[in-house]
Amino acid sequence: MADWEDLRHFVVLAREGTLSAAARMLGVDHATVARHVAALEADTGLKLIDRRARSYQLTDDGKRIAATAIPMEEAAFAVGRAVQAARPGLRGEISISSPPSLTNVLIAPQLFRLRHRHPGIRIKLIGEKRSASLNRREPTWRCALSRPQEPGLIVRQIGSLALALWRTQLSEGNAASRLCLRRL
C-alpha cells in the first residue's frame, strides 16, 4: 500500500505539472515533492512520470494512479472539513478569496466584527480575479460573482449586487469612450 503523503505529493505534481508549482501549492520545497514522488515510484515499482527539462509528464501508469488518487484527495479534504465543522467554536486560520472590488468594498470593512465575535480565528483576505479552488484548499471561503461549478461544494447565494453600465466620452468631438461599472 502506498504511503498517503507520497501519494498526496504525486497528485499535486500531476495536477500542477511542475515541481515548483506543486511545492508552492503544498507549502514545501521542490526537493520534498521530488523525494515523495521518487518514494512512491520505488514503493509501487512503477515509473509514474517522465522527467523533462521544464516539466514532468505522466506516464500511462502515472495517469491511472493519478485518476484513482484524485478522488482520495477530495475525500481526505472532506474528512478534514467534517472534523473542523464538528469542533465547537471557531479557531484557526480562515482564508477568504474574492474579487478585489468585493474584497475592498464589502468584505474588509466587516472583518473587525467577525474577528471580535470569534477571537480564536486568524483571517487571511485574498483579493484576486481568478476563481480559487475550494476543493484544493486554496482558500477556506470564496466569494464570487458567479455560481461556482466545482463538484462537492455547498453553494449559497448570500446577496446580490446591482450594477449599472455607463458610457462616457471625453468630449463631443472625441470618439474615444469607455464603459464604467458603477455600484447602485
PDB file of N, CA, C and O in Angstrom, residues 120-167:
ATOM      1  N   GLY A 120     -10.714  33.533  18.249  1.00  0.00           N
ATOM      2  CA  GLY A 120      -9.790  32.425  18.003  1.00  0.00           C
ATOM      3  C   GLY A 120      -9.409  32.238  16.549  1.00  0.00           C
ATOM      4  O   GLY A 120      -8.631  31.346  16.219  1.00  0.00           O
ATOM      5  N   ILE A 121      -9.936  33.066  15.661  1.00  0.00           N
ATOM      6  CA  ILE A 121      -9.608  32.894  14.246  1.00  0.00           C
ATOM      7  C   ILE A 121      -8.594  33.937  13.788  1.00  0.00           C
ATOM      8  O   ILE A 121      -8.517  35.038  14.327  1.00  0.00           O
ATOM      9  N   ARG A 122      -7.812  33.543  12.788  1.00  0.00           N
ATOM     10  CA  ARG A 122      -6.902  34.449  12.086  1.00  0.00           C
ATOM     11  C   ARG A 122      -7.436  34.535  10.653  1.00  0.00           C
ATOM     12  O   ARG A 122      -7.728  33.519  10.037  1.00  0.00           O
ATOM     13  N   ILE A 123      -7.540  35.728  10.142  1.00  0.00           N
ATOM     14  CA  ILE A 123      -8.161  35.926   8.835  1.00  0.00           C
ATOM     15  C   ILE A 123      -7.119  36.347   7.812  1.00  0.00           C
ATOM     16  O   ILE A 123      -6.350  37.279   8.044  1.00  0.00           O
ATOM     17  N   LYS A 124      -7.106  35.653   6.688  1.00  0.00           N
ATOM     18  CA  LYS A 124      -6.241  35.998   5.560  1.00  0.00           C
ATOM     19  C   LYS A 124      -7.172  36.361   4.402  1.00  0.00           C
ATOM     20  O   LYS A 124      -7.904  35.522   3.907  1.00  0.00           O
ATOM     21  N   LEU A 125      -7.154  37.605   4.006  1.00  0.00           N
ATOM     22  CA  LEU A 125      -8.032  38.111   2.957  1.00  0.00           C
ATOM     23  C   LEU A 125      -7.258  38.206   1.648  1.00  0.00           C
ATOM     24  O   LEU A 125      -6.203  38.841   1.592  1.00  0.00           O
ATOM     25  N   ILE A 126      -7.775  37.559   0.602  1.00  0.00           N
ATOM     26  CA  ILE A 126      -7.083  37.490  -0.683  1.00  0.00           C
ATOM     27  C   ILE A 126      -7.981  38.091  -1.761  1.00  0.00           C
ATOM     28  O   ILE A 126      -9.018  37.525  -2.089  1.00  0.00           O
ATOM     29  N   GLY A 127      -7.599  39.241  -2.285  1.00  0.00           N
ATOM     30  CA  GLY A 127      -8.325  39.842  -3.394  1.00  0.00           C
ATOM     31  C   GLY A 127      -7.700  39.369  -4.698  1.00  0.00           C
ATOM     32  O   GLY A 127      -6.549  39.679  -4.981  1.00  0.00           O
ATOM     33  N   GLU A 128      -8.446  38.565  -5.453  1.00  0.00           N
ATOM     34  CA  GLU A 128      -7.899  38.031  -6.708  1.00  0.00           C
ATOM     35  C   GLU A 128      -9.004  37.859  -7.737  1.00  0.00           C
ATOM     36  O   GLU A 128     -10.151  37.618  -7.398  1.00  0.00           O
ATOM     37  N   LYS A 129      -8.616  37.965  -8.995  1.00  0.00           N
ATOM     38  CA  LYS A 129      -9.575  37.858 -10.087  1.00  0.00           C
ATOM     39  C   LYS A 129      -9.911  36.412 -10.439  1.00  0.00           C
ATOM     40  O   LYS A 129     -11.006  36.108 -10.854  1.00  0.00           O
ATOM     41  N   ARG A 130      -8.956  35.503 -10.248  1.00  0.00           N
ATOM     42  CA  ARG A 130      -9.196  34.105 -10.614  1.00  0.00           C
ATOM     43  C   ARG A 130     -10.124  33.446  -9.602  1.00  0.00           C
ATOM     44  O   ARG A 130     -10.302  33.924  -8.494  1.00  0.00           O
ATOM     45  N   SER A 131     -10.702  32.333  -9.979  1.00  0.00           N
ATOM     46  CA  SER A 131     -11.552  31.565  -9.067  1.00  0.00           C
ATOM     47  C   SER A 131     -10.692  30.533  -8.356  1.00  0.00           C
ATOM     48  O   SER A 131     -10.318  29.519  -8.937  1.00  0.00           O
ATOM     49  N   ALA A 132     -10.367  30.800  -7.122  1.00  0.00           N
ATOM     50  CA  ALA A 132      -9.560  29.871  -6.330  1.00  0.00           C
ATOM     51  C   ALA A 132     -10.367  28.601  -6.057  1.00  0.00           C
ATOM     52  O   ALA A 132     -11.583  28.642  -5.938  1.00  0.00           O
ATOM     53  N   SER A 133      -9.686  27.471  -5.948  1.00  0.00           N
ATOM     54  CA  SER A 133     -10.349  26.181  -5.764  1.00  0.00           C
ATOM     55  C   SER A 133     -10.506  25.836  -4.291  1.00  0.00           C
ATOM     56  O   SER A 133      -9.527  25.695  -3.565  1.00  0.00           O
ATOM     57  N   LEU A 134     -11.743  25.659  -3.868  1.00  0.00           N
ATOM     58  CA  LEU A 134     -12.002  25.207  -2.502  1.00  0.00           C
ATOM     59  C   LEU A 134     -11.643  23.733  -2.360  1.00  0.00           C
ATOM     60  O   LEU A 134     -11.178  23.308  -1.308  1.00  0.00           O
ATOM     61  N   ASN A 135     -11.864  22.954  -3.397  1.00  0.00           N
ATOM     62  CA  ASN A 135     -11.543  21.531  -3.331  1.00  0.00           C
ATOM     63  C   ASN A 135     -10.056  21.281  -3.126  1.00  0.00           C
ATOM     64  O   ASN A 135      -9.664  20.285  -2.537  1.00  0.00           O
ATOM     65  N   ARG A 136      -9.217  22.182  -3.623  1.00  0.00           N
ATOM     66  CA  ARG A 136      -7.767  22.039  -3.428  1.00  0.00           C
ATOM     67  C   ARG A 136      -7.285  22.821  -2.209  1.00  0.00           C
ATOM     68  O   ARG A 136      -6.094  22.995  -2.014  1.00  0.00           O
ATOM     69  N   ARG A 137      -8.219  23.325  -1.431  1.00  0.00           N
ATOM     70  CA  ARG A 137      -7.942  24.052  -0.196  1.00  0.00           C
ATOM     71  C   ARG A 137      -7.130  25.322  -0.414  1.00  0.00           C
ATOM     72  O   ARG A 137      -6.319  25.696   0.421  1.00  0.00           O
ATOM     73  N   GLU A 138      -7.321  25.979  -1.541  1.00  0.00           N
ATOM     74  CA  GLU A 138      -6.611  27.239  -1.762  1.00  0.00           C
ATOM     75  C   GLU A 138      -7.142  28.295  -0.793  1.00  0.00           C
ATOM     76  O   GLU A 138      -6.372  28.825  -0.018  1.00  0.00           O
ATOM     77  N   PRO A 139      -8.454  28.634  -0.799  1.00  0.00           N
ATOM     78  CA  PRO A 139      -8.992  29.420   0.308  1.00  0.00           C
ATOM     79  C   PRO A 139      -9.932  28.540   1.138  1.00  0.00           C
ATOM     80  O   PRO A 139     -10.323  27.457   0.709  1.00  0.00           O
ATOM     81  N   THR A 140     -10.306  29.033   2.316  1.00  0.00           N
ATOM     82  CA  THR A 140     -11.308  28.366   3.131  1.00  0.00           C
ATOM     83  C   THR A 140     -12.700  28.752   2.640  1.00  0.00           C
ATOM     84  O   THR A 140     -13.586  27.912   2.523  1.00  0.00           O
ATOM     85  N   TRP A 141     -12.885  30.041   2.368  1.00  0.00           N
ATOM     86  CA  TRP A 141     -14.142  30.561   1.836  1.00  0.00           C
ATOM     87  C   TRP A 141     -13.843  31.298   0.545  1.00  0.00           C
ATOM     88  O   TRP A 141     -12.780  31.873   0.376  1.00  0.00           O
ATOM     89  N   ARG A 142     -14.835  31.289  -0.342  1.00  0.00           N
ATOM     90  CA  ARG A 142     -14.672  32.033  -1.590  1.00  0.00           C
ATOM     91  C   ARG A 142     -15.963  32.779  -1.880  1.00  0.00           C
ATOM     92  O   ARG A 142     -17.037  32.191  -1.864  1.00  0.00           O
ATOM     93  N   CYS A 143     -15.850  34.052  -2.141  1.00  0.00           N
ATOM     94  CA  CYS A 143     -16.977  34.856  -2.605  1.00  0.00           C
ATOM     95  C   CYS A 143     -16.758  35.086  -4.091  1.00  0.00           C
ATOM     96  O   CYS A 143     -15.651  35.417  -4.504  1.00  0.00           O
ATOM     97  N   ALA A 144     -17.802  34.896  -4.861  1.00  0.00           N
ATOM     98  CA  ALA A 144     -17.657  35.003  -6.316  1.00  0.00           C
ATOM     99  C   ALA A 144     -18.830  35.768  -6.906  1.00  0.00           C
ATOM    100  O   ALA A 144     -19.890  35.880  -6.286  1.00  0.00           O
ATOM    101  N   LEU A 145     -18.633  36.268  -8.100  1.00  0.00           N
ATOM    102  CA  LEU A 145     -19.696  36.980  -8.804  1.00  0.00           C
ATOM    103  C   LEU A 145     -20.547  36.046  -9.659  1.00  0.00           C
ATOM    104  O   LEU A 145     -21.544  36.464 -10.226  1.00  0.00           O
ATOM    105  N   SER A 146     -20.145  34.788  -9.763  1.00  0.00           N
ATOM    106  CA  SER A 146     -20.936  33.796 -10.483  1.00  0.00           C
ATOM    107  C   SER A 146     -21.001  32.521  -9.645  1.00  0.00           C
ATOM    108  O   SER A 146     -20.161  32.290  -8.780  1.00  0.00           O
ATOM    109  N   ARG A 147     -21.991  31.691  -9.909  1.00  0.00           N
ATOM    110  CA  ARG A 147     -22.184  30.468  -9.138  1.00  0.00           C
ATOM    111  C   ARG A 147     -21.046  29.488  -9.422  1.00  0.00           C
ATOM    112  O   ARG A 147     -20.809  29.119 -10.568  1.00  0.00           O
ATOM    113  N   PRO A 148     -20.316  29.044  -8.384  1.00  0.00           N
ATOM    114  CA  PRO A 148     -19.227  28.074  -8.572  1.00  0.00           C
ATOM    115  C   PRO A 148     -19.753  26.747  -9.105  1.00  0.00           C
ATOM    116  O   PRO A 148     -20.853  26.316  -8.753  1.00  0.00           O
ATOM    117  N   GLN A 149     -18.959  26.087  -9.948  1.00  0.00           N
ATOM    118  CA  GLN A 149     -19.370  24.837 -10.573  1.00  0.00           C
ATOM    119  C   GLN A 149     -18.582  23.633 -10.089  1.00  0.00           C
ATOM    120  O   GLN A 149     -18.797  22.525 -10.577  1.00  0.00           O
ATOM    121  N   GLU A 150     -17.648  23.801  -9.142  1.00  0.00           N
ATOM    122  CA  GLU A 150     -16.858  22.680  -8.658  1.00  0.00           C
ATOM    123  C   GLU A 150     -17.769  21.673  -7.962  1.00  0.00           C
ATOM    124  O   GLU A 150     -18.664  22.062  -7.216  1.00  0.00           O
ATOM    125  N   PRO A 151     -17.544  20.382  -8.186  1.00  0.00           N
ATOM    126  CA  PRO A 151     -18.374  19.372  -7.516  1.00  0.00           C
ATOM    127  C   PRO A 151     -18.074  19.319  -6.022  1.00  0.00           C
ATOM    128  O   PRO A 151     -16.976  19.624  -5.581  1.00  0.00           O
ATOM    129  N   GLY A 152     -19.078  18.946  -5.253  1.00  0.00           N
ATOM    130  CA  GLY A 152     -18.890  18.728  -3.826  1.00  0.00           C
ATOM    131  C   GLY A 152     -18.931  19.969  -2.964  1.00  0.00           C
ATOM    132  O   GLY A 152     -18.644  19.905  -1.776  1.00  0.00           O
ATOM    133  N   LEU A 153     -19.308  21.117  -3.524  1.00  0.00           N
ATOM    134  CA  LEU A 153     -19.353  22.349  -2.747  1.00  0.00           C
ATOM    135  C   LEU A 153     -20.770  22.630  -2.276  1.00  0.00           C
ATOM    136  O   LEU A 153     -21.740  22.300  -2.951  1.00  0.00           O
ATOM    137  N   ILE A 154     -20.884  23.243  -1.118  1.00  0.00           N
ATOM    138  CA  ILE A 154     -22.162  23.759  -0.657  1.00  0.00           C
ATOM    139  C   ILE A 154     -22.174  25.227  -1.058  1.00  0.00           C
ATOM    140  O   ILE A 154     -21.350  26.008  -0.591  1.00  0.00           O
ATOM    141  N   VAL A 155     -23.104  25.593  -1.933  1.00  0.00           N
ATOM    142  CA  VAL A 155     -23.140  26.936  -2.502  1.00  0.00           C
ATOM    143  C   VAL A 155     -24.414  27.629  -2.044  1.00  0.00           C
ATOM    144  O   VAL A 155     -25.501  27.076  -2.181  1.00  0.00           O
ATOM    145  N   ARG A 156     -24.272  28.815  -1.484  1.00  0.00           N
ATOM    146  CA  ARG A 156     -25.418  29.616  -1.069  1.00  0.00           C
ATOM    147  C   ARG A 156     -25.252  31.029  -1.609  1.00  0.00           C
ATOM    148  O   ARG A 156     -24.183  31.614  -1.483  1.00  0.00           O
ATOM    149  N   GLN A 157     -26.327  31.557  -2.164  1.00  0.00           N
ATOM    150  CA  GLN A 157     -26.293  32.955  -2.568  1.00  0.00           C
ATOM    151  C   GLN A 157     -26.447  33.782  -1.303  1.00  0.00           C
ATOM    152  O   GLN A 157     -27.394  33.608  -0.541  1.00  0.00           O
ATOM    153  N   ILE A 158     -25.522  34.682  -1.056  1.00  0.00           N
ATOM    154  CA  ILE A 158     -25.557  35.486   0.173  1.00  0.00           C
ATOM    155  C   ILE A 158     -26.000  36.915  -0.094  1.00  0.00           C
ATOM    156  O   ILE A 158     -26.147  37.698   0.833  1.00  0.00           O
ATOM    157  N   GLY A 159     -26.254  37.239  -1.340  1.00  0.00           N
ATOM    158  CA  GLY A 159     -26.721  38.580  -1.663  1.00  0.00           C
ATOM    159  C   GLY A 159     -26.664  38.819  -3.146  1.00  0.00           C
ATOM    160  O   GLY A 159     -26.303  37.935  -3.927  1.00  0.00           O
ATOM    161  N   SER A 160     -27.054  39.996  -3.519  1.00  0.00           N
ATOM    162  CA  SER A 160     -26.954  40.385  -4.923  1.00  0.00           C
ATOM    163  C   SER A 160     -26.385  41.789  -4.973  1.00  0.00           C
ATOM    164  O   SER A 160     -26.469  42.548  -4.007  1.00  0.00           O
ATOM    165  N   LEU A 161     -25.808  42.099  -6.086  1.00  0.00           N
ATOM    166  CA  LEU A 161     -25.146  43.381  -6.259  1.00  0.00           C
ATOM    167  C   LEU A 161     -25.657  43.992  -7.556  1.00  0.00           C
ATOM    168  O   LEU A 161     -25.503  43.399  -8.621  1.00  0.00           O
ATOM    169  N   ALA A 162     -26.301  45.138  -7.443  1.00  0.00           N
ATOM    170  CA  ALA A 162     -26.828  45.805  -8.627  1.00  0.00           C
ATOM    171  C   ALA A 162     -25.731  46.658  -9.256  1.00  0.00           C
ATOM    172  O   ALA A 162     -25.026  47.388  -8.567  1.00  0.00           O
ATOM    173  N   LEU A 163     -25.573  46.530 -10.536  1.00  0.00           N
ATOM    174  CA  LEU A 163     -24.574  47.305 -11.278  1.00  0.00           C
ATOM    175  C   LEU A 163     -25.261  48.024 -12.425  1.00  0.00           C
ATOM    176  O   LEU A 163     -26.267  47.559 -12.957  1.00  0.00           O
ATOM    177  N   ALA A 164     -24.708  49.120 -12.817  1.00  0.00           N
ATOM    178  CA  ALA A 164     -25.202  49.842 -13.986  1.00  0.00           C
ATOM    179  C   ALA A 164     -24.027  50.090 -14.915  1.00  0.00           C
ATOM    180  O   ALA A 164     -22.899  50.302 -14.462  1.00  0.00           O
ATOM    181  N   LEU A 165     -24.255  50.048 -16.200  1.00  0.00           N
ATOM    182  CA  LEU A 165     -23.218  50.356 -17.187  1.00  0.00           C
ATOM    183  C   LEU A 165     -23.429  51.789 -17.656  1.00  0.00           C
ATOM    184  O   LEU A 165     -24.537  52.197 -17.973  1.00  0.00           O
ATOM    185  N   TRP A 166     -22.333  52.539 -17.717  1.00  0.00           N
ATOM    186  CA  TRP A 166     -22.383  53.924 -18.169  1.00  0.00           C
ATOM    187  C   TRP A 166     -21.393  54.104 -19.298  1.00  0.00           C
ATOM    188  O   TRP A 166     -20.260  53.674 -19.206  1.00  0.00           O
ATOM    189  N   ARG A 167     -21.809  54.730 -20.355  1.00  0.00           N
ATOM    190  CA  ARG A 167     -20.915  55.057 -21.466  1.00  0.00           C
ATOM    191  C   ARG A 167     -20.533  56.507 -21.305  1.00  0.00           C
ATOM    192  O   ARG A 167     -21.388  57.375 -21.164  1.00  0.00           O
TER     193      ARG A 167
END
